[in-house]
XYZ file of C-alpha atoms in Angstrom:
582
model
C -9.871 -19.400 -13.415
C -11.269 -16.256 -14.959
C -9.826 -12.882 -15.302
C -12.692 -11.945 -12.460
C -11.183 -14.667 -10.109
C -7.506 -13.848 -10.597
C -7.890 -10.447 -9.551
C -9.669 -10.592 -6.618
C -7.447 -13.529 -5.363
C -3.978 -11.297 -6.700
C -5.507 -8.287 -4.347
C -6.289 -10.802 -1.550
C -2.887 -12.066 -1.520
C -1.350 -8.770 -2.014
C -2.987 -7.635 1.223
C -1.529 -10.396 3.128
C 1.740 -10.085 1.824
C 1.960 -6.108 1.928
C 0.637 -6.297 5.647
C 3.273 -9.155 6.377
C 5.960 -7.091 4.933
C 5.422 -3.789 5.924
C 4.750 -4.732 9.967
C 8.418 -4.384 9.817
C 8.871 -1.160 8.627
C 9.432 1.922 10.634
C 9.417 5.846 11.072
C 12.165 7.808 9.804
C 15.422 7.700 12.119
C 15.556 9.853 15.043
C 18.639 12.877 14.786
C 21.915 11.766 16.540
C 22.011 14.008 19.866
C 25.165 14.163 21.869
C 24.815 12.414 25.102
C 25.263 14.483 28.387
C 28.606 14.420 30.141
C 30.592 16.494 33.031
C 32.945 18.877 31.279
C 35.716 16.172 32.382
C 35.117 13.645 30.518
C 36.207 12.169 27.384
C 34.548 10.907 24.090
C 33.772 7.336 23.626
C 35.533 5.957 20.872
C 36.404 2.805 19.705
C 39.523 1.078 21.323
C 40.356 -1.290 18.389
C 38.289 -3.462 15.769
C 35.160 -4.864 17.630
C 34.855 -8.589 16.319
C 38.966 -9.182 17.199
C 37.415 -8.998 20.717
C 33.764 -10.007 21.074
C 34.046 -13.028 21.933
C 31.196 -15.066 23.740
C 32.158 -16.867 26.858
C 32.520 -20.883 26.685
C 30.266 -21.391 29.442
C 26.741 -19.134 29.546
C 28.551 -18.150 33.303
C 31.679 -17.868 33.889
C 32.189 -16.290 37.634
C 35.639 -14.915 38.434
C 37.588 -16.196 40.959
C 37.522 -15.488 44.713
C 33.944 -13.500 43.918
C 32.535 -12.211 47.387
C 28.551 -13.575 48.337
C 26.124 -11.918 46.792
C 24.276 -9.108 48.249
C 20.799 -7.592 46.556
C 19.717 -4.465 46.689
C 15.414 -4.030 45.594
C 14.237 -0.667 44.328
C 11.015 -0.220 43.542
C 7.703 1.813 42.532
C 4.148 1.056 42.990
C 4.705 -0.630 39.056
C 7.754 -2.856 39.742
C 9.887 -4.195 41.889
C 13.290 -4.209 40.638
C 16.137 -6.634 42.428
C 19.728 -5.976 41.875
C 22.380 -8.167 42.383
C 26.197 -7.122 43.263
C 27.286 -9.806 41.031
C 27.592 -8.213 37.880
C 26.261 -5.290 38.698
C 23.102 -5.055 37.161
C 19.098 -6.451 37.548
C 18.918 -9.981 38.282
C 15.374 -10.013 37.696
C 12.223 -7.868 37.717
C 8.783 -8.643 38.902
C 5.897 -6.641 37.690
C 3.607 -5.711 40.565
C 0.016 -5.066 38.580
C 0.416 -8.208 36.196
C 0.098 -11.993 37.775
C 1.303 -15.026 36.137
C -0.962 -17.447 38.519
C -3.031 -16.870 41.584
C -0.451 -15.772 43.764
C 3.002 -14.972 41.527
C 3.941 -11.742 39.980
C 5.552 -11.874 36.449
C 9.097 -11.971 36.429
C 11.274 -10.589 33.843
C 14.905 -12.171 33.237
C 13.774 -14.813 35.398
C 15.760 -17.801 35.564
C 18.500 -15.795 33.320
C 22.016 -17.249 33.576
C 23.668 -13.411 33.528
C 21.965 -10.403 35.224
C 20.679 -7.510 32.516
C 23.105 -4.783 32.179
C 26.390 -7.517 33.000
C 29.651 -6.544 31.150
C 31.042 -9.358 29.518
C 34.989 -8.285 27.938
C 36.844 -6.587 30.128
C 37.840 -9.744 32.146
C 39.935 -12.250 30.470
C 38.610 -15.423 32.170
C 35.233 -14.182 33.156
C 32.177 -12.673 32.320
C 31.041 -11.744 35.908
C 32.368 -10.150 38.102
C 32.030 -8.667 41.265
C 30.619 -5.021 43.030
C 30.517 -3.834 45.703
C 27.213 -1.304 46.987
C 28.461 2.458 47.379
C 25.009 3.813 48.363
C 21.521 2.810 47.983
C 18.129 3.308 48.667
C 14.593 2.989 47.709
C 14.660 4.318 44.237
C 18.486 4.342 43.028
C 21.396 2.366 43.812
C 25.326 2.778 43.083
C 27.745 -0.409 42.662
C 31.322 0.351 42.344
C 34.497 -1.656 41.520
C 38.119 -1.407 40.481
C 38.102 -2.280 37.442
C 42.243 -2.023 37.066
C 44.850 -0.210 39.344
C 43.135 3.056 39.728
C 40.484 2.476 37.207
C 37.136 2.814 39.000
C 33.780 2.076 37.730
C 30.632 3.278 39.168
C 27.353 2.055 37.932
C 24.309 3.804 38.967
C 20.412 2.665 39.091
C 17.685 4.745 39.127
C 14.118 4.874 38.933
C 12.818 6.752 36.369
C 9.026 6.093 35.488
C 6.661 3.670 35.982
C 8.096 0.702 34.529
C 11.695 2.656 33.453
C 15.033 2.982 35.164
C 18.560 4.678 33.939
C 22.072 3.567 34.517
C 24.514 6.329 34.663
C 27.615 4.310 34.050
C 30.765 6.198 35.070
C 34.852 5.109 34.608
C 37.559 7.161 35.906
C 41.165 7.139 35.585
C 42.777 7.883 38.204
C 46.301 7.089 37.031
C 48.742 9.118 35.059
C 47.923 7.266 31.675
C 45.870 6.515 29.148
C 43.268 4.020 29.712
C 41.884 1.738 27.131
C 39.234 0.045 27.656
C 38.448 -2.959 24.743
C 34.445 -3.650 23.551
C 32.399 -5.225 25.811
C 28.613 -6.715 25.498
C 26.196 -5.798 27.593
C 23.430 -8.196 28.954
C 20.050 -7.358 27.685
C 18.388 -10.367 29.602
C 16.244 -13.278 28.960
C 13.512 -14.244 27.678
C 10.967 -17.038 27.445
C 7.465 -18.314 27.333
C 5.601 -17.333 30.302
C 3.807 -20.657 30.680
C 6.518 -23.469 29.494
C 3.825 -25.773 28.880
C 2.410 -23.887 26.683
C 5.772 -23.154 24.552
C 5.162 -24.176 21.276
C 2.224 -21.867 20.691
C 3.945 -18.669 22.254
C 7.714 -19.373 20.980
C 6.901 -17.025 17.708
C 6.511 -14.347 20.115
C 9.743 -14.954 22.290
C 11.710 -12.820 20.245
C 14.463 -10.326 20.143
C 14.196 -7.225 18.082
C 16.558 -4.067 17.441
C 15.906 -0.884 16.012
C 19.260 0.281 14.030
C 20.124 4.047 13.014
C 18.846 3.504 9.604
C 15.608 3.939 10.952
C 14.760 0.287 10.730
C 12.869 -2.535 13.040
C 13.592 -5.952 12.739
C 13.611 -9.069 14.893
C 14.109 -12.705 14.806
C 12.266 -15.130 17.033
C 13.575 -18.546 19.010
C 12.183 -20.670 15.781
C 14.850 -19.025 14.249
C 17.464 -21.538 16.018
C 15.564 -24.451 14.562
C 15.325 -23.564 10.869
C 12.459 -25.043 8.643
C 12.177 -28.772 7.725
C 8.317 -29.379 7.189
C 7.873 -33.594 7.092
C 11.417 -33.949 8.058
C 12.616 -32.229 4.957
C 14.754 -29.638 5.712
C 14.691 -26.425 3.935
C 16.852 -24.001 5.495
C 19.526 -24.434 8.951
C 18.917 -23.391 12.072
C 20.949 -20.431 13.402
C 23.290 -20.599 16.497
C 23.314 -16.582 16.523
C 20.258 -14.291 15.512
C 20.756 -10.672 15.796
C 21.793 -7.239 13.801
C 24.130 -7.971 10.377
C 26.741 -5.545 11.809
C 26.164 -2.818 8.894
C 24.318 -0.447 10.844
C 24.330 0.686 14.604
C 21.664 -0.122 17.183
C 19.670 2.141 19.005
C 17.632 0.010 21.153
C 17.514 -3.735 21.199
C 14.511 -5.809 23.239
C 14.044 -9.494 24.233
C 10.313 -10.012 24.625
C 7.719 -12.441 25.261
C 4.009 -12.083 23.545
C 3.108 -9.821 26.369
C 5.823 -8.124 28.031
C 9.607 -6.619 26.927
C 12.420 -5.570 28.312
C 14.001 -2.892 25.932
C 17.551 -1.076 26.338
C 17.967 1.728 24.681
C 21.599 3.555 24.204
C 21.494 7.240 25.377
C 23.897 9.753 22.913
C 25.512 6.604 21.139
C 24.838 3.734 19.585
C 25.833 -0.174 20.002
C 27.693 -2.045 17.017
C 24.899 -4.646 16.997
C 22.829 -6.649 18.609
C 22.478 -10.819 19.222
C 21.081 -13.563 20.731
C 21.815 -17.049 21.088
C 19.280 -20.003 22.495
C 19.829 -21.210 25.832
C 18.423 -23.873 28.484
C 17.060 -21.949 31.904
C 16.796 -24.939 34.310
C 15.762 -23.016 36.948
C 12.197 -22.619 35.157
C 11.581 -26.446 35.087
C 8.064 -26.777 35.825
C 8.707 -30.327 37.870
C 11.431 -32.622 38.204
C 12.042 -34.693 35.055
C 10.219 -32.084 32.734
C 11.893 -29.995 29.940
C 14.018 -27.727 30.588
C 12.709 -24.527 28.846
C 14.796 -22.622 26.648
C 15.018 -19.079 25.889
C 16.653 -15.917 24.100
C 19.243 -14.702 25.842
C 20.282 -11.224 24.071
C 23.048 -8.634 24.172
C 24.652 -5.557 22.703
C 28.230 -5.190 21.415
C 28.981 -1.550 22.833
C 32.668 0.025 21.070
C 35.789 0.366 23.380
C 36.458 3.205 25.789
C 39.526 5.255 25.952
C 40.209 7.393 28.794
C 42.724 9.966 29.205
C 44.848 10.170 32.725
C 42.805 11.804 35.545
C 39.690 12.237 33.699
C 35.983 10.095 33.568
C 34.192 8.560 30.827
C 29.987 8.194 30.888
C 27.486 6.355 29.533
C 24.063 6.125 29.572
C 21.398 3.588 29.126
C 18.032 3.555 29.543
C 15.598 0.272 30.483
C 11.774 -0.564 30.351
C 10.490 -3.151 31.868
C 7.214 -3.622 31.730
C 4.236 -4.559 29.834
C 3.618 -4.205 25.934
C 0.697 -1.542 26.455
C 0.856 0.776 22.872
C -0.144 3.590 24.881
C 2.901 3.495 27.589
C 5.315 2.543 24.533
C 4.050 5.158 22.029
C 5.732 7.972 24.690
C 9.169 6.523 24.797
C 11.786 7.980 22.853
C 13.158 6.215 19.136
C 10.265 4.404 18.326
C 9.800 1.966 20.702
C 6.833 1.187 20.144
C 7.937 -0.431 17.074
C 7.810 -3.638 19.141
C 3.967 -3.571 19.029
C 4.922 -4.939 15.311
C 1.520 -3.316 14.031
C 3.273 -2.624 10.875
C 3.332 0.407 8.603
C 0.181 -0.404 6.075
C -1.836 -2.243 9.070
C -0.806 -0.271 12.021
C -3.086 2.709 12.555
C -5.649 0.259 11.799
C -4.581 -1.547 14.891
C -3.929 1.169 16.494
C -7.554 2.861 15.872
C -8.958 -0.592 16.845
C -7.333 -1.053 19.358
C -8.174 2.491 20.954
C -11.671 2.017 20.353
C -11.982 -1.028 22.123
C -10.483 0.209 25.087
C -12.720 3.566 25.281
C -15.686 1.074 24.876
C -14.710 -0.863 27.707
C -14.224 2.202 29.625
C -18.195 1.664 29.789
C -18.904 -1.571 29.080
C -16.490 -3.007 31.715
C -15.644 -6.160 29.537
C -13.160 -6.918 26.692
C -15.467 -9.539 25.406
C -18.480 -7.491 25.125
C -15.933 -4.315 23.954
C -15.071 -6.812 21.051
C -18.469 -7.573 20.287
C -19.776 -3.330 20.353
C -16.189 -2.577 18.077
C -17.997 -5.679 15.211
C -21.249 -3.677 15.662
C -19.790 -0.517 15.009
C -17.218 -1.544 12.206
C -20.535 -3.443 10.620
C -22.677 0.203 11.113
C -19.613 1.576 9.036
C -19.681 -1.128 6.610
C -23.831 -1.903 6.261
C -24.298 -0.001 2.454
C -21.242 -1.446 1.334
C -22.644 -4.941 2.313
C -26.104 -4.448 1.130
C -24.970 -3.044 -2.161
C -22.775 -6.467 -2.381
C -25.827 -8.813 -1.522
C -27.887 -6.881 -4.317
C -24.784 -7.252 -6.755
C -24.796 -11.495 -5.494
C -29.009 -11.325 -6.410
C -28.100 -9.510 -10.093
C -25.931 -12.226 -10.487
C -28.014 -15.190 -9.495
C -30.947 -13.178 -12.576
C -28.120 -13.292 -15.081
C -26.749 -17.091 -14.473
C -28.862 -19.017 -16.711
C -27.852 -16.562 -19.318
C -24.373 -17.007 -18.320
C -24.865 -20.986 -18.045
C -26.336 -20.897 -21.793
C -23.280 -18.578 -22.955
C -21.261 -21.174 -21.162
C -22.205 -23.881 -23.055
C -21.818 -21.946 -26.668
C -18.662 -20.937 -26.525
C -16.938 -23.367 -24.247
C -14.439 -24.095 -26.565
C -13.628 -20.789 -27.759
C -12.309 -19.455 -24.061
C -11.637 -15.625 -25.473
C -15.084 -15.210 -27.113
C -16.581 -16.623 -24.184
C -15.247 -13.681 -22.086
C -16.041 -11.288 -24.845
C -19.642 -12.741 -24.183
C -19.628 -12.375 -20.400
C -18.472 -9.474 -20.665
C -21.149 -7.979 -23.121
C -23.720 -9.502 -20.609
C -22.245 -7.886 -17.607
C -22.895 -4.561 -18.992
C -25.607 -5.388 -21.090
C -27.798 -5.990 -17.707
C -25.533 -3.727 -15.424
C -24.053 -6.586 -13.309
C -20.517 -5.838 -11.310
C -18.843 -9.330 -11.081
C -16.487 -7.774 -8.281
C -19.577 -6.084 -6.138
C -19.923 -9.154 -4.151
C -16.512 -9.530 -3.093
C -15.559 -5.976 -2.451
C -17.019 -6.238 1.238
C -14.450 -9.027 1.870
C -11.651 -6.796 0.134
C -12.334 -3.940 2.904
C -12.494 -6.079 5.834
C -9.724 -8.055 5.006
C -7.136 -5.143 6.179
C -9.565 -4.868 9.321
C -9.172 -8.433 9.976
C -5.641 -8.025 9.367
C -5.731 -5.223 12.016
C -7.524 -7.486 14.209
C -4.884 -9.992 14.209
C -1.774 -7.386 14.173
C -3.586 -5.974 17.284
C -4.536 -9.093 19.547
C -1.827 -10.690 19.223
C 0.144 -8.619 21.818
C -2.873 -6.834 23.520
C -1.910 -7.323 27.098
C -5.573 -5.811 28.118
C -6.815 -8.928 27.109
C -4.720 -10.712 28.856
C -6.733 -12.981 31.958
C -9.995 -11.252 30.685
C -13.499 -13.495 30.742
C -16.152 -14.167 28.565
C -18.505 -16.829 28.811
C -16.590 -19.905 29.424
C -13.130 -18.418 27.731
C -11.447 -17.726 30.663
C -8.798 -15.439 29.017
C -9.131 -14.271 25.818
C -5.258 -13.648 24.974
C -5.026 -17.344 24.597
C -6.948 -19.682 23.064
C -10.337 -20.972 24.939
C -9.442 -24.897 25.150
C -12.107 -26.591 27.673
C -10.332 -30.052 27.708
C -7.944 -31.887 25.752
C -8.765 -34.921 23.757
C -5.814 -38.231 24.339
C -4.974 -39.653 21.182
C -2.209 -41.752 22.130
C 1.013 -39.888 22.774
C -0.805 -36.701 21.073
C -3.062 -33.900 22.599
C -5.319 -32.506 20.652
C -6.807 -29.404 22.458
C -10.552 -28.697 22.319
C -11.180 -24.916 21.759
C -14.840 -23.711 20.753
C -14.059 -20.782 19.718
C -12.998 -21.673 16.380
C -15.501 -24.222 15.585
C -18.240 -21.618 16.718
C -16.689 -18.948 14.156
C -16.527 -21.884 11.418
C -20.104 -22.321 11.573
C -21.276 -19.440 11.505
C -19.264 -18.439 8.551
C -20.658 -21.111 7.033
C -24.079 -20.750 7.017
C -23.364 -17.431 6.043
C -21.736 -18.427 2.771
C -24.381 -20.596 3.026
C -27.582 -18.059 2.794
C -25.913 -15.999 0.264
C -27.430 -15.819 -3.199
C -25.641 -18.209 -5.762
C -25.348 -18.229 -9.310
C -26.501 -21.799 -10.169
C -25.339 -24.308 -12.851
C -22.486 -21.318 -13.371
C -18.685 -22.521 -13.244
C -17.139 -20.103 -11.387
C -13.807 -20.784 -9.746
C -13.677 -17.767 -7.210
C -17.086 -19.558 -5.673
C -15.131 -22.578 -5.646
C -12.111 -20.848 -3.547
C -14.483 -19.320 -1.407
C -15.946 -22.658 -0.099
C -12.554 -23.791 1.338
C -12.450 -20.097 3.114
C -14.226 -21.430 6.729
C -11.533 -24.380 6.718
C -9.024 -21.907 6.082
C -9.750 -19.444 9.352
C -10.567 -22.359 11.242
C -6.677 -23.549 10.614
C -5.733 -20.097 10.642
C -7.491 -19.380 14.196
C -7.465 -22.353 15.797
C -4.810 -22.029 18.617
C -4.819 -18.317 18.222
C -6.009 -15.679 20.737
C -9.912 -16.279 21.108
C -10.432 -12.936 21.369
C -10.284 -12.779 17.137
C -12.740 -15.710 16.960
C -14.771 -13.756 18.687
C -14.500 -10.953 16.356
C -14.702 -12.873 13.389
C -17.986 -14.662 15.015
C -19.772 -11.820 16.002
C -19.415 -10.235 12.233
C -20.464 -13.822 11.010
C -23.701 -13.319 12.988
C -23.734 -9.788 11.926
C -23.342 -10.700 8.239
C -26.474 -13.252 8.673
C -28.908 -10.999 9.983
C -27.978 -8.667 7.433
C -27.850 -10.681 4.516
C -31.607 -12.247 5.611
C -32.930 -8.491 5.787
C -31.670 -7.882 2.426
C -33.288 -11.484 1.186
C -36.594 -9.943 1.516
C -36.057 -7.251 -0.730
C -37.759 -8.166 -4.228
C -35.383 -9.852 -6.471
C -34.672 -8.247 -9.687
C -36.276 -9.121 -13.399
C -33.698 -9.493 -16.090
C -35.781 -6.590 -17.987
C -35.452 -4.562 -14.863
C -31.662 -4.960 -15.143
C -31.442 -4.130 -18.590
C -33.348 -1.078 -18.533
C -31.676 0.325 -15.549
C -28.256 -0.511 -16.902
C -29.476 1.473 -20.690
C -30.672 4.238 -17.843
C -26.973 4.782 -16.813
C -25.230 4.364 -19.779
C -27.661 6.871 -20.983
C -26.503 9.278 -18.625
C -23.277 8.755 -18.649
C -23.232 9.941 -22.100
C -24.933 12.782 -21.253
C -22.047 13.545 -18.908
């Protein structure tokens, strides 16, 4: 490969790596601000050593004894409904009013979750639920209460705080005539899964928890994480039985999430020692009898010990959304929540500004698919001289390549006199051997936006076009048998393949020229056809529309009279000329 080739294929892979690596990085961390308490109550401080207690319970639930019937308790908005459950005293599930996961169902956070979000698990011996009883209730809050030891009370408080939000006010109060000390505890943050089981193995990378820590960084590990990597049954690296925070530095917020929706608890004035999740079965989301039992991420955060003085209270705070992944909702919660987008630090306002103008063009246009389509015109508007300039650069080549062929030939065994040569031509007859590819280099971090965006758009989410039927997911019409295999059928892809190949196809080549980047750049249609294959169709139909795009440009620009080799040189002595006078 020459120099040429090795630098545009280093920057290519640079830009994939640098927008892989950066998607986790984050804003600087928010200030510590005290948390608001009644002038009665104490600090919350650590009791003793967290990991001599944090212990996770031998069975997922472990009930304790003689616990009452359960009583719910719903409070809702015209976003959410939100059930709550006396045992444990927290959310046994939520169901989203405005978002459907069939004809006729709502989606349903923490569904099928063996432990209701906002459970304390640590501060019974031989159980990690317990019972409450209801203290007062109604539409938008409700309080569950329970002695937690001889005249230790807690009171727990829900409310309803914005559209998808609520806060618990969690309150302990000593009543007694002593010290109280209270060891850590976890605290449920819920489950998570794919929404459609039978569709698992495509959405597991996006069933994922994620934490944001005081250091002012994001990171998350997904369910694949449990399984570790063994490609051909070699295997690479274990599987985990724990994902989560190292410990090191506090969490401010920690989220189990699906590819479309999140439920995110964030600690109000403090922060949690870490944050974890371990892989479970949820049998109650069996599809049919005999089927697989779907597993999930079931999270939680180790909160410090509370010590609390005779007569006195303790508080804490936490708040909760529950809701959909829309950027626009998340960018106005508090510590960066919105981090969960995973847009990324290099690729994100490129996502962001993509995604913004797609959904103020289907303000008008009243469908994502066509809104895709009018964001590939415009982003091709933006990027038409760029393009033409690099079809006239392809045309200088194609003059220059029997010269190059010739030089080729001459100096084939002499490799650094050869590029002395091909060099000399280059700017003997003013010919940029990177103009053609610069195009690509540009919308490379678009199409990187493109994918950073889509893949956890929930606008898209049940949206037509043409046959696709929602293009969030991949457009698969049927599925072909091939014995115990499946393999699905999805347009889409094969559309976008096409019509990036007779793209490539129309361009202007340099013939009888060996040039390895031309080489690569055949294999590029079979490499987005892998790449977006069982991805969102939504980015085939991007990457189709510019195809189509690129043709009708790249035709236009065919017409244009080619250029002479002496009107080459004497436009390239013209520059150099003036240059010089410069």
């Amino acid at each position: 490969m020459d120099k040429t080739a090795l630098i545009i294929v280093s920057v290519c892979v640079a830009l994939l790596g640098y927008g892989f690596y950066t998607k986790s990085k984050t804003q600087p961390t928010r200030p510590q601000t005290a948390a608001p308490r009644a002038a009665d109550t104490q600090p919350l401080v650590p009791a003793r050593p967290a990991d001599e207690q944090l212990r996770a319970a031998p069975d997922p639930v472990a009930p304790e004894r003689n616990l009452a019937p359960e009583q719910l308790v719903t409070l809702e908005n015209d976003y959410f409904r939100v059930i709550t459950t006396t045992h444990g005293g927290g959310i046994k599930r939520v169901e989203l009013k405005k978002h459907r996961l069939g004809i006729d169902a709502p989606v349903v956070l923490n569904n099928g979750a063996p432990l209701p979000v906002f459970n304390i698990s640590g501060w019974s011996a031989d159980a990690n639920l317990i019972g409450y009883s209801v203290a007062a209730s109604d539409t938008a809050s409700v309080t569950f209460t329970r002695e937690l030891q001889p005249g230790l009370i807690i009171n727990r408080k829900f409310t309803v705080s914005g559209d998808y939000q609520l806060t618990l006010d969690q309150i302990i109060t000593n009543r007694t005539g002593d010290i109280k000390v209270l060891p850590p505890y976890r605290l449920a943050l819920g489950a998570v899964t794919a929404l459609h089981p039978e569709n698992a193995g495509a959405e597991s990378r996006y069933v994922t928890l994620s934490w944001y820590s005081t250091g002012g960084k994001y990171a998350k590990s997904d369910i694949t994480s449990f399984d570790g990597f063994a490609p051909l049954g070699f295997k690479f690296t274990s599987g985990k039985t724990v994902i989560g925070s190292d410990g090191e530095n506090p969490v401010r917020w920690a989220s189990v999430k699906s590819q479309f929706f999140a439920m995110i608890i964030d600690c109000q004035g403090f922060d949690a020692l870490r944050a974890e999740g371990t892989r479970q079965h949820l049998p109650d989301l069996a599809t049919r009898p005999g089927a697989a039992v779907p597993t999930g991420i079931v999270g939680d955060l180790a909160i410090s010990g509370i010590t609390i003085n005779p007569d006195t209270s303790a508080s804490q705070q936490f708040s909760l959304y529950a809701g959909p992944k829309e950027n626009s909702r998340l960018q106005a919660l508090p510590d960066h929540q919105a981090e969960i987008m995973e847009f990324g630090a290099f690729i994100g306002p490129i996502s962001s500004l993509l995604l913004w103008l797609m959904n103020t063009i289907h303000g008008f246009a009243a469908n994502y698919g066509l809104a895709i389509i009018i964001v590939t015109v415009i982003i091709r508007a933006v990027l038409w001289w760029p393009q033409s300039a690099a079809n006239r650069s392809m045309k200088r080549m194609q003059a220059v390549a029997p010269l190059m062929k010739e030089t080729q030939e001459k100096f084939k065994d002499k490799p650094e006199k050869l590029n002395q040569e091909m060099m000399k031509i280059y700017k003997e007859y003013g010919v940029n051997p990177v103009g053609s590819c610069l195009p690509m280099l540009i919308q490379f971090p678009i199409f990187l936006g493109f994918y950073w965006m889509l893949q956890s758009s929930i606008e898209l989410r049940h949206e037509h076009f043409l046959w696709i039927k929602d293009l969030s997911q991949p457009d698969t019409v049927w599925r072909l048998a091939l014995g115990g295999f499946s393999l699905p059928v999805n347009p889409m892809p094969l559309v976008m393949t096409l019509t990036m190949y007779l793209s490539m196809r129309i361009s202007p080549q340099p013939q009888g020229v060996d040039n390895p980047m031309m080489k690569m750049m055949k294999f590029m249609p079979l490499f987005f056809l892998l790449f977006c294959y069982n991805f969102s169709s939504a980015l085939s139909l991007y990457w189709t529309a510019q195809n189509i795009l690129s043709i009708v440009q790249m035709r236009y620009n065919l017409k244009q009279v080619a250029p002479t080799l002496e009107a080459m040189k004497a436009q390239a002595a013209a520059r150099r000329k003036q240059q010089r006078k410069r």
